[in-house]
Coordinates of C-alpha atoms and ligand atoms in Angstrom, one line a residue:
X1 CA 160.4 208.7 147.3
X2 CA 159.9 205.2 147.5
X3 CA 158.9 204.0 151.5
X4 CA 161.8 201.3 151.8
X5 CA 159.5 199.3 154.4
X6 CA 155.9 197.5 153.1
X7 CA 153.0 199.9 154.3
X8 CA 150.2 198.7 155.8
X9 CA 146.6 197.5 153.7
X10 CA 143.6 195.9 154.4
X11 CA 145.5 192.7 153.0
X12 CA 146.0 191.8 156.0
X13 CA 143.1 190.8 157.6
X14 CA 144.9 191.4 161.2
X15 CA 145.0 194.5 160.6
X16 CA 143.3 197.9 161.5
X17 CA 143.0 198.9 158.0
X18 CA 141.0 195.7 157.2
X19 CA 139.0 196.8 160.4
X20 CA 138.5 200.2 158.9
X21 CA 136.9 199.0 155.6
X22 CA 134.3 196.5 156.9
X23 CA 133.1 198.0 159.7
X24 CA 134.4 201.7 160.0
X25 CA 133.8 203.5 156.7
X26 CA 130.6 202.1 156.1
X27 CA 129.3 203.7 159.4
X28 CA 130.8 206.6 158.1
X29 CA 129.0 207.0 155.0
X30 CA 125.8 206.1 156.2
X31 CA 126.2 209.1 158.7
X32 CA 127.3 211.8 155.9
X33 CA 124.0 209.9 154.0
X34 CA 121.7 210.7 157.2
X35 CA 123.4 214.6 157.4
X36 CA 122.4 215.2 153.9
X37 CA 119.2 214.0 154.3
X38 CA 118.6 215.8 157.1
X39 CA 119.5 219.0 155.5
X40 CA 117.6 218.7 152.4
X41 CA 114.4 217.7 154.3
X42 CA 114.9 221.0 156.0
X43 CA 114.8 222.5 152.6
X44 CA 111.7 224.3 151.7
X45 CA 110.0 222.8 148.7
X46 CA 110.7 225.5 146.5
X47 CA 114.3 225.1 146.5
X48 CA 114.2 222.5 144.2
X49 CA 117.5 222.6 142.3
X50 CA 118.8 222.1 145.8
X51 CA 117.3 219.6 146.3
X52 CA 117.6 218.0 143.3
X53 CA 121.2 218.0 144.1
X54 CA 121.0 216.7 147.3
X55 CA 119.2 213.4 146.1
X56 CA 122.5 213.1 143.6
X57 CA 125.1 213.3 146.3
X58 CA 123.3 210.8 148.1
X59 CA 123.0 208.5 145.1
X60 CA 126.5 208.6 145.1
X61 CA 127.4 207.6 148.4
X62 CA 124.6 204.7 148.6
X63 CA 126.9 203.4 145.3
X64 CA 130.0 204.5 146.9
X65 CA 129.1 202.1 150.0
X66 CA 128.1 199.5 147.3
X67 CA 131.0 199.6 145.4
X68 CA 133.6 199.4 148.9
X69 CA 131.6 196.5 149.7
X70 CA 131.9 194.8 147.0
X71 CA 135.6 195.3 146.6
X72 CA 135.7 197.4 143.1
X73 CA 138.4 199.1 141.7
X74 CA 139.0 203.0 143.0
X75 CA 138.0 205.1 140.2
X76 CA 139.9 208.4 139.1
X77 CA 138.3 211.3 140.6
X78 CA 136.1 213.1 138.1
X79 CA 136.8 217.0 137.3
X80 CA 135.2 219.1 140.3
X81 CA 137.2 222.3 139.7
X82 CA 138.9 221.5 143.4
X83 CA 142.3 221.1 143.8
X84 CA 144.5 217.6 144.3
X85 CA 143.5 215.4 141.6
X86 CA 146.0 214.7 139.7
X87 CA 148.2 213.5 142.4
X88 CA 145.2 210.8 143.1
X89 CA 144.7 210.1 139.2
X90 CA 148.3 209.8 138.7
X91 CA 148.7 207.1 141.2
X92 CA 145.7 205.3 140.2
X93 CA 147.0 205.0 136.6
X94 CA 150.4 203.8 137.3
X95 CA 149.2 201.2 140.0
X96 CA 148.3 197.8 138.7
X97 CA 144.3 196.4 139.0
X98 CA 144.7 194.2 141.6
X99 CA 146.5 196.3 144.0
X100 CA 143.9 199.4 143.6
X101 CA 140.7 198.0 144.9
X102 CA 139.5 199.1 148.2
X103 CA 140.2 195.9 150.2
X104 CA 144.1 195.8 148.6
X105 CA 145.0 199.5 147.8
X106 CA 147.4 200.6 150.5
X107 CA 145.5 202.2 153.4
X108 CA 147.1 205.3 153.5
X109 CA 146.4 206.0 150.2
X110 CA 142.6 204.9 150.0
X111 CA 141.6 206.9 152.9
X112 CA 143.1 209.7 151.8
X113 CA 141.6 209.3 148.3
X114 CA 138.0 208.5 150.1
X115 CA 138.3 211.7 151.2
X116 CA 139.0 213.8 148.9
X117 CA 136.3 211.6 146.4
X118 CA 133.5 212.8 148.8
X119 CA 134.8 216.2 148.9
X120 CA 134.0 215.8 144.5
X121 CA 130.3 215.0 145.3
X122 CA 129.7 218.5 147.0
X123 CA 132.6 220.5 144.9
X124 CA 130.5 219.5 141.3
X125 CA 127.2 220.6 142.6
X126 CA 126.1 224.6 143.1
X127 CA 124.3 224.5 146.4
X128 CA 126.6 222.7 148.8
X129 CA 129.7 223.6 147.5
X130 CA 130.8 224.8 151.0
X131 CA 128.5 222.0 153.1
X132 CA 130.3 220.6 155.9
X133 CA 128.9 216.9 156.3
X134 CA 130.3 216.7 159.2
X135 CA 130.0 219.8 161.4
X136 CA 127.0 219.3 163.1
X137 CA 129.3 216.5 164.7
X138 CA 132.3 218.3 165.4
X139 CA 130.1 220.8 167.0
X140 CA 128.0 218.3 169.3
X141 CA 131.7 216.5 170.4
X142 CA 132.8 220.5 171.3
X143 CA 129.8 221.3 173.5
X144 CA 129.7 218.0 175.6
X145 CA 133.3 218.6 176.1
X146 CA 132.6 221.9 178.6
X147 CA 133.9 220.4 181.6
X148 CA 137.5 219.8 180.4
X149 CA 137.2 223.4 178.0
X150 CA 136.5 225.3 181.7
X151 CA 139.2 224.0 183.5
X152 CA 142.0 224.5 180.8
X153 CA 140.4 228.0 180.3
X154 CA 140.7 228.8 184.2
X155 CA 144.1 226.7 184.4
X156 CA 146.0 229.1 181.8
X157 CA 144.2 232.3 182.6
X158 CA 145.5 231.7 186.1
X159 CA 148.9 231.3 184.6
X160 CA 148.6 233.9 182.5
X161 CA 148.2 236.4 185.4
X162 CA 151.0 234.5 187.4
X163 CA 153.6 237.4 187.0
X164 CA 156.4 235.0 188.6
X165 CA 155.3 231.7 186.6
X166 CA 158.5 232.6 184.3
X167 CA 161.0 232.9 187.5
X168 CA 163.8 231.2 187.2
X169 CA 162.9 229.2 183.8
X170 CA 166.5 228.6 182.8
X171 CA 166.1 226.0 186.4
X172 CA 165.7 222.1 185.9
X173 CA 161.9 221.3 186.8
X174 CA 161.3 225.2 187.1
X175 CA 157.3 226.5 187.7
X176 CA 157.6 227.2 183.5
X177 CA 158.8 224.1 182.6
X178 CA 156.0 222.1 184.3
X179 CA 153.3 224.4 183.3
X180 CA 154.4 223.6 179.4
X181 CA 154.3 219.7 180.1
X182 CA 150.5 220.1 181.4
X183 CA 149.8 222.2 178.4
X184 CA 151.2 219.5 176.1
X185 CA 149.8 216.7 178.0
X186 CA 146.6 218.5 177.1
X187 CA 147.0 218.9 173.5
X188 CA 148.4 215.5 173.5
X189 CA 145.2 214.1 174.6
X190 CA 143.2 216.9 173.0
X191 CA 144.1 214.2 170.1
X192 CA 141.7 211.5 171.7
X193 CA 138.5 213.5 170.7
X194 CA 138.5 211.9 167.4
X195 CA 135.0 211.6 165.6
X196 CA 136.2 208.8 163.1
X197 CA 136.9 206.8 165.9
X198 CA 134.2 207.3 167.9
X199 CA 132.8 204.0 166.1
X200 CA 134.9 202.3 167.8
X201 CA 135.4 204.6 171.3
X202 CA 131.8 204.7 173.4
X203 CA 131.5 208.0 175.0
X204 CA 132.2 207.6 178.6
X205 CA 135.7 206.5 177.2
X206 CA 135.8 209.1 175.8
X207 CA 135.7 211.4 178.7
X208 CA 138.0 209.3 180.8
X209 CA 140.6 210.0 177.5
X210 CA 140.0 213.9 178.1
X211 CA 140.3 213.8 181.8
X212 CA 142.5 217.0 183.3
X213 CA 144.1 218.2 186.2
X214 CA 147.2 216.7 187.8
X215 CA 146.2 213.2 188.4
X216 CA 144.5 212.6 185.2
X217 CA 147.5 213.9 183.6
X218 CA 150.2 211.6 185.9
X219 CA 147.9 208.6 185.2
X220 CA 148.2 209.4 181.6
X221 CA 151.8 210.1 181.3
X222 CA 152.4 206.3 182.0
X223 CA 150.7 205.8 178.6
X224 CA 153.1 207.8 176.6
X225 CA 155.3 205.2 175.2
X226 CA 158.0 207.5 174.3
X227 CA 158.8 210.9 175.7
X228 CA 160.8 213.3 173.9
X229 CA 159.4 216.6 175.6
X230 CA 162.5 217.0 177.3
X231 CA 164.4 217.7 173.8
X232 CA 161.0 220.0 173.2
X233 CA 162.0 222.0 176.1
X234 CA 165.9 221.9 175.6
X235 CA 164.8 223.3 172.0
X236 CA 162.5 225.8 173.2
X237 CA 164.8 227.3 175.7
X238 CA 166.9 228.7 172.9
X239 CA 164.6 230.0 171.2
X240 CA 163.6 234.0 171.6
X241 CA 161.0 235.9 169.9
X242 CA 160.4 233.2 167.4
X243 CA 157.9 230.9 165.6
X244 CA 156.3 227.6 166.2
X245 CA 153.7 226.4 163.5
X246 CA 150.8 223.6 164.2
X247 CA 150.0 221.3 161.7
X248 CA 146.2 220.9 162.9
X249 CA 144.4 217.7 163.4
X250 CA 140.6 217.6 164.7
X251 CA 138.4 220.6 165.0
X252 CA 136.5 220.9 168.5
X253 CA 138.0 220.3 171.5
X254 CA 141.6 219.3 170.1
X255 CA 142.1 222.6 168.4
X256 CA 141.0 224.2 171.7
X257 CA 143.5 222.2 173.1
X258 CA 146.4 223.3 170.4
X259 CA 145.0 227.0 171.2
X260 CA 145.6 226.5 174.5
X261 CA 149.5 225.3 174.3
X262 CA 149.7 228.0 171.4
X263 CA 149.1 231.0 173.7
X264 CA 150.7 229.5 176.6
X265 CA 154.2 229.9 174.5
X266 CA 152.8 233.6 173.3
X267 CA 151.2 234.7 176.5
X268 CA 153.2 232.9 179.2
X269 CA 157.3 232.2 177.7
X270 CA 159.7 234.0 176.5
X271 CA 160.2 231.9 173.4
X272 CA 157.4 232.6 171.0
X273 CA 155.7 235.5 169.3
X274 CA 154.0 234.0 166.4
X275 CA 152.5 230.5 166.3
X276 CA 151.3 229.2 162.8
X277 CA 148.1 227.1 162.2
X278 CA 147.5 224.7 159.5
X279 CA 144.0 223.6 158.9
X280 CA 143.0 221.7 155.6
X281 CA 140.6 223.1 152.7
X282 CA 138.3 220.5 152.6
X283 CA 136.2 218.0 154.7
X284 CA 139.2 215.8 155.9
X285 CA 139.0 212.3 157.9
X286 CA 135.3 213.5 159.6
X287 CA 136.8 216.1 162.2
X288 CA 139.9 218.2 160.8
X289 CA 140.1 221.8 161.2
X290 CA 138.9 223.4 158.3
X291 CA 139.1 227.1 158.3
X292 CA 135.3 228.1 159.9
X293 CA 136.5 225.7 162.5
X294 CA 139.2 227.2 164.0
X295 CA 136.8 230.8 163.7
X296 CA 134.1 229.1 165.5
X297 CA 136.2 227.1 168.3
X298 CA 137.5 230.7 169.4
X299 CA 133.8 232.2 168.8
X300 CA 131.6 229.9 170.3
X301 CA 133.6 230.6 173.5
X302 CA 131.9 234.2 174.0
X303 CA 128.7 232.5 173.7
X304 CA 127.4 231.0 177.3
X305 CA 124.8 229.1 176.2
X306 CA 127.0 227.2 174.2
X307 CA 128.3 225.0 176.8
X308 CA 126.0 225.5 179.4
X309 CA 123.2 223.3 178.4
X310 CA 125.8 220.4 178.8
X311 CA 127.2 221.1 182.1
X312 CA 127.5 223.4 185.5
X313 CA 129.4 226.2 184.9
X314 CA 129.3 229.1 187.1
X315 CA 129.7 232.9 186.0
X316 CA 133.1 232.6 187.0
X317 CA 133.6 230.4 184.5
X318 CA 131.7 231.7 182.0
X319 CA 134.1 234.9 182.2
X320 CA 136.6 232.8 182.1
X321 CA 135.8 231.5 179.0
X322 CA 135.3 235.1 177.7
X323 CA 138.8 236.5 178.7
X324 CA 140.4 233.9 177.0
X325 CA 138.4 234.4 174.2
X326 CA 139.0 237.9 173.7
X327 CA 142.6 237.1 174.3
X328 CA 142.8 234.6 171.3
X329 CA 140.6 237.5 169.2
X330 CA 143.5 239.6 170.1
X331 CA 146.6 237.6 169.1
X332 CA 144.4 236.5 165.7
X333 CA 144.0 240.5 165.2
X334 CA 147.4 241.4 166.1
X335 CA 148.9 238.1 163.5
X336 CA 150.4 236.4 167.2
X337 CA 148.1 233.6 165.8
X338 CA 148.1 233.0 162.0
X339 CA 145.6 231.0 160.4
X340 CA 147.6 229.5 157.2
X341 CA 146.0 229.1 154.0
X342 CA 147.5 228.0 150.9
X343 CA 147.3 230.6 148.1
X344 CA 150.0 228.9 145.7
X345 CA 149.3 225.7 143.2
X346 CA 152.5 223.9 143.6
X347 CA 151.2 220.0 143.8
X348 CA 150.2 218.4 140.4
X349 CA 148.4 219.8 137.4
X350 CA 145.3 220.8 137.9
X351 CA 145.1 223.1 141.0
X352 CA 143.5 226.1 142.0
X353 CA 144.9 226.3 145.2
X354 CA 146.8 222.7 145.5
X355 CA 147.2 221.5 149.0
X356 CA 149.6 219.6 150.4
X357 CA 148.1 218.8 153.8
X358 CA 144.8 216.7 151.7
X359 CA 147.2 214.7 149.2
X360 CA 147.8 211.6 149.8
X361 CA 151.9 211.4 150.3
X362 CA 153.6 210.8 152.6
X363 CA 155.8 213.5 154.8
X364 CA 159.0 211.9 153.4
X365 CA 157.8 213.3 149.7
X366 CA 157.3 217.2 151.2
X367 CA 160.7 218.1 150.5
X368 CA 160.6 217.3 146.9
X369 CA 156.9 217.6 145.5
X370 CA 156.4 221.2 147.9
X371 CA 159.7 222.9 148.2
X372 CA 157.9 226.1 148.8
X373 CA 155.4 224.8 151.6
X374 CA 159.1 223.1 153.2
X375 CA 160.7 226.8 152.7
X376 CA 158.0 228.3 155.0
X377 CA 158.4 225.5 157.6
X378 CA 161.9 226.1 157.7
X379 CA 161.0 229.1 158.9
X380 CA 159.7 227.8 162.2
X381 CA 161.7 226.8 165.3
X382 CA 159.4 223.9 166.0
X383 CA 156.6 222.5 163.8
X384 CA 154.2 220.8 165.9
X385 CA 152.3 217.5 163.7
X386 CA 149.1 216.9 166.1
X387 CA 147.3 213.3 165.8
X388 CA 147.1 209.7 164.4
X389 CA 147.4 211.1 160.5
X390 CA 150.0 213.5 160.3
X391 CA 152.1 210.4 162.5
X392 CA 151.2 208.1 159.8
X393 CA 151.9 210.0 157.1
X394 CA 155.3 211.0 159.1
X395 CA 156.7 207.7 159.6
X396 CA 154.7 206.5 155.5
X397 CA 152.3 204.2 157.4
X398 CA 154.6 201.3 157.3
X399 CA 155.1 198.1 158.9
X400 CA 158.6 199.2 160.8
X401 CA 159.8 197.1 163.2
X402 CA 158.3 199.2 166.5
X403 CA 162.2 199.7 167.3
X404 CA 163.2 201.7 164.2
X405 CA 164.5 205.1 165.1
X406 CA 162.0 207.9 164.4
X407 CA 164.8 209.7 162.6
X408 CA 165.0 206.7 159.5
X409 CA 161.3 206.5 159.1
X410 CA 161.1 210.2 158.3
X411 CA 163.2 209.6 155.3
X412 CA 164.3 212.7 153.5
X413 CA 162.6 214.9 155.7
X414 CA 164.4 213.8 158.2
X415 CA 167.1 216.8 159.8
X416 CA 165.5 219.6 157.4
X417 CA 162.9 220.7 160.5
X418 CA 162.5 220.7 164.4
X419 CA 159.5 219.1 164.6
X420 CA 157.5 216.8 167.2
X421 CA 154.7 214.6 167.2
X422 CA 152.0 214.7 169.4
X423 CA 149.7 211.2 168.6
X424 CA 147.4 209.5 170.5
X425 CA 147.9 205.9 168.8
X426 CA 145.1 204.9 166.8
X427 CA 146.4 203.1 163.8
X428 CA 148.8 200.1 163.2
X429 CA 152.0 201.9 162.7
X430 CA 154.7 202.9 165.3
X431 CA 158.1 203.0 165.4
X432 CA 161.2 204.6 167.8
X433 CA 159.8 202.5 171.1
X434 CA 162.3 201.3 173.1
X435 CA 163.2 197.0 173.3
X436 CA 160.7 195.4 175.1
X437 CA 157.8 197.5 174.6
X438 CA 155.8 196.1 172.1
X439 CA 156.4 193.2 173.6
X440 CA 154.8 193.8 177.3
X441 CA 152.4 195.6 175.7
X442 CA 151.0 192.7 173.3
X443 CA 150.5 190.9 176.7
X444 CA 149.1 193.8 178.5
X445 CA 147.2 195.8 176.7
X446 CA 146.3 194.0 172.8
X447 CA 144.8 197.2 171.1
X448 CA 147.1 199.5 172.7
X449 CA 148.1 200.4 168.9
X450 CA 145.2 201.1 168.1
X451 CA 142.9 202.0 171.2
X452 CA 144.2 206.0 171.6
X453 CA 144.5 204.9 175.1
X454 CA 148.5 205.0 174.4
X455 CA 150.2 207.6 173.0
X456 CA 154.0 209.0 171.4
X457 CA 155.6 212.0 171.3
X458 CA 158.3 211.9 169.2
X459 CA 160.8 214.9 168.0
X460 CA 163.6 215.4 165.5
X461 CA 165.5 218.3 165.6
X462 CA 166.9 219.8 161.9
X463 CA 170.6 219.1 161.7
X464 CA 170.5 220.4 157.7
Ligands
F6P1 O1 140.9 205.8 160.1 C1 142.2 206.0 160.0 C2 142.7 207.0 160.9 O2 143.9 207.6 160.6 C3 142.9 206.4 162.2 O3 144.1 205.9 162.4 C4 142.5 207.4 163.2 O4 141.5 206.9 164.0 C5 141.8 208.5 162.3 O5 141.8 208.1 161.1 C6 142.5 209.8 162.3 O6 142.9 210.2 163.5 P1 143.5 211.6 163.8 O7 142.3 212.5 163.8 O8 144.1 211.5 165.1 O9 144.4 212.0 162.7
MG2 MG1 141.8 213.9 162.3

């Protein structure tokens, strides 16, 4: 499927993308360069195939920096044995030179490709095939984040003993129905806590963006430029027993956050019995949820020392912290939370274990390049898409006029799910806002596409 709308590039010097080359990824690499090192000079002296290693994967990135910098063309990715190359090769091949450098290749497609590039430096070598450049980071972001963790912990364990929380539910503006928009408003958010845009975001920003309780949250829902968690709820209401899948974004605090909304619709509604987790395989845009992630977000919580270095928290709390814990261990063990990982090859040629979450298409090409992985989100009543990402590779990153309906910038996977997005708005593209938006906005508030101080949450509900 061909987008039928330009998408966006560093062309355009304007532009985020452009931003994102010149300043961003740089900053990027030299951090995964400074991790490595780190690690090997922790290596005992002995371990010298290791190390020997170590100095080659950061050879590559000092050339991979060079070669960004000085505009060269992207290169196929070499054989690693990891799956989705061929869907990056294949494009590359049938895309002419001047529109596959890294200041003119489309942006969605380069970062997706820079990604899964790095993840060949680690997959060719034998010692850090399964190194995480970028957990030390995800883990530091996770433990200065206590203050926010603690009070969602103590907010749904209170509802979770509230016996008459789901009292009159069926009710306009019941107790239920307003405990599920705080949930959401926190997983929405949970989205700020971005680590590859923390080059950008200083970090007392960044704890203004996770701010809780009831006046943080009214103050932020006059940044959500368009609501649809009323047709959320309308959905959800008809729903018994059933199923709601998450496509995951960033490991830490977010996926806290999407735990947190997940058992809330287990532990607290009617609704749901099983929600569905997505992470990806490989390191993905600095902070997605790979699988140990999602492990260690719910394990780290039994641990007290964890947090407590970075803030007050009294035993109270820390019980807190446990019972929910144990709680999340529980629906894990009893499959009320499924961890999803792919076990089929579907995309391309030359899987083990393809992926379709780490390609680079967009969401409009799920229904005909992974029938199977559309098969099994058909089987959900609501697929939740959380952050900036999955929202531009929802609407195919493109320049729509901001006023384009949601609906037409999903293309053909558009009516064949219930799903919503919940995006804090860090990137160019952005569509289904009302007249007049944009435009106050551009006077008001110049970044507000791209600050993740503004935010969407837009559904579609499957008609097919
Ligand atoms: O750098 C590109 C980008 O998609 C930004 O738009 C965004 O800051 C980040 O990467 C990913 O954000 P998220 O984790 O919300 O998907
Ligand atoms: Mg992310």
């Amino acid at each position: 499927h061909l987008p039928s709308m330009e998408r966006y590039s560093p062309k355009d010097k304007q532009s985020f993308s452009y931003k994102t080359v010149v300043h961003r990824w740089p900053v990027i690499l030299t951090n995964i360069v400074s991790a490595v090192v780190s690690a090997n000079h922790e290596l005992d002296q002995s371990e010298t195939a290791k190390l020997a290693e170590g100095k080659e994967i950061i050879r590559k990135l000092s050339e991979l920096k060079h070669h960004m910098g000085r505009n060269r063309v992207l290169e196929p990715i070499p054989e690693d044995g990891d799956a989705n190359r061929a869907c990056y090769n294949d494009e590359l091949a049938a895309t002419p030179e001047e529109d596959k450098r890294w200041f003119t290749m489309n942006w969605l497609f380069a970062e997706c490709y820079l990604y899964r590039l790095l993840r060949s430096f680690f997959a060719v070598t034998t010692h850090w095939k399964s190194y995480d450049p970028f957990f030390e980071s995800k883990a530091q972001t996770y433990k200065s984040s206590s203050g926010a963790i603690v009070h969602l912990a103590n907010a749904l364990n209170s509802m979770v003993a509230n016996v008459r929380l789901q009292d009159d539910w069926e009710a306009k503006s019941s107790p239920l129905e307003m405990a599920f928009w705080e949930m959401v408003q926190a997983d929405l958010w949970g989205n700020a806590t971005d680590l590859s845009l923390l080059v950008d975001l200083n970090y007392a920003d960044l704890q203004k963006l996770q701010a809780v309780g009831a006046a943080a949250q009214q103050e932020q829902a006059t940044r959500i430029l368009r609501d649809d968690l009323p047709r959320v709820w309308e959905l959800l209401k008809t729903v018994k027993g059933g199923r709601v899948d998450i496509v995951l974004d960033n490991a830490g605090f977010e996926v806290y956050t999407d735990l947190i909304l997940a058992d809330f619709l287990v532990s607290c509604t009617p609704f749901v019995n099983t929600v569905v987790f997505h992470p990806k395989m490989i390191p993905w845009f600095v902070s997605d949820v790979l699988p140990g992630d999602f492990e260690w977000a719910i394990e780290s919580l039994l641990n007290p020392e964890f947090f407590s270095a970075h803030a007050n928290i009294s035993e109270a709390d820390t019980q807190g912290l446990i019972a929910l814990s144990n709680r999340w261990r529980s629906h894990v063990a009893s499959g009320a939370f499924h961890l999803s990982v792919p076990t089929s090859t579907p995309i391309g040629t030359d899987a083990p274990a393809a992926n379709f979450w780490t390609t680079q298409y967009a969401y409009a090409d799920l229904p005909a390049l992974d029938p199977e992985l559309l098969a099994e989100l058909q089987k959900s009543d609501l697929v939740i898409f959380k952050g900036d990402l999955n929202y531009r590779k929802l609407v195919g990153d493109c320049k729509w006029p901001t006023t384009t309906p949601f609906e037409e910038a999903l293309g053909p996977l558009n009516g064949k799910i219930n799903l919503v997005s919940l995006r804090t708005n860090k990137a160019d593209t952005i569509c289904g806002l009302g007249p007049g938006i944009e435009e106050r906005l551009d006077v008001e508030a110049p970044d507000w596409r791209v600050s993740g101080k503004y935010a969407v949450v837009s559904f579609s509900p499957r008609t097919l």
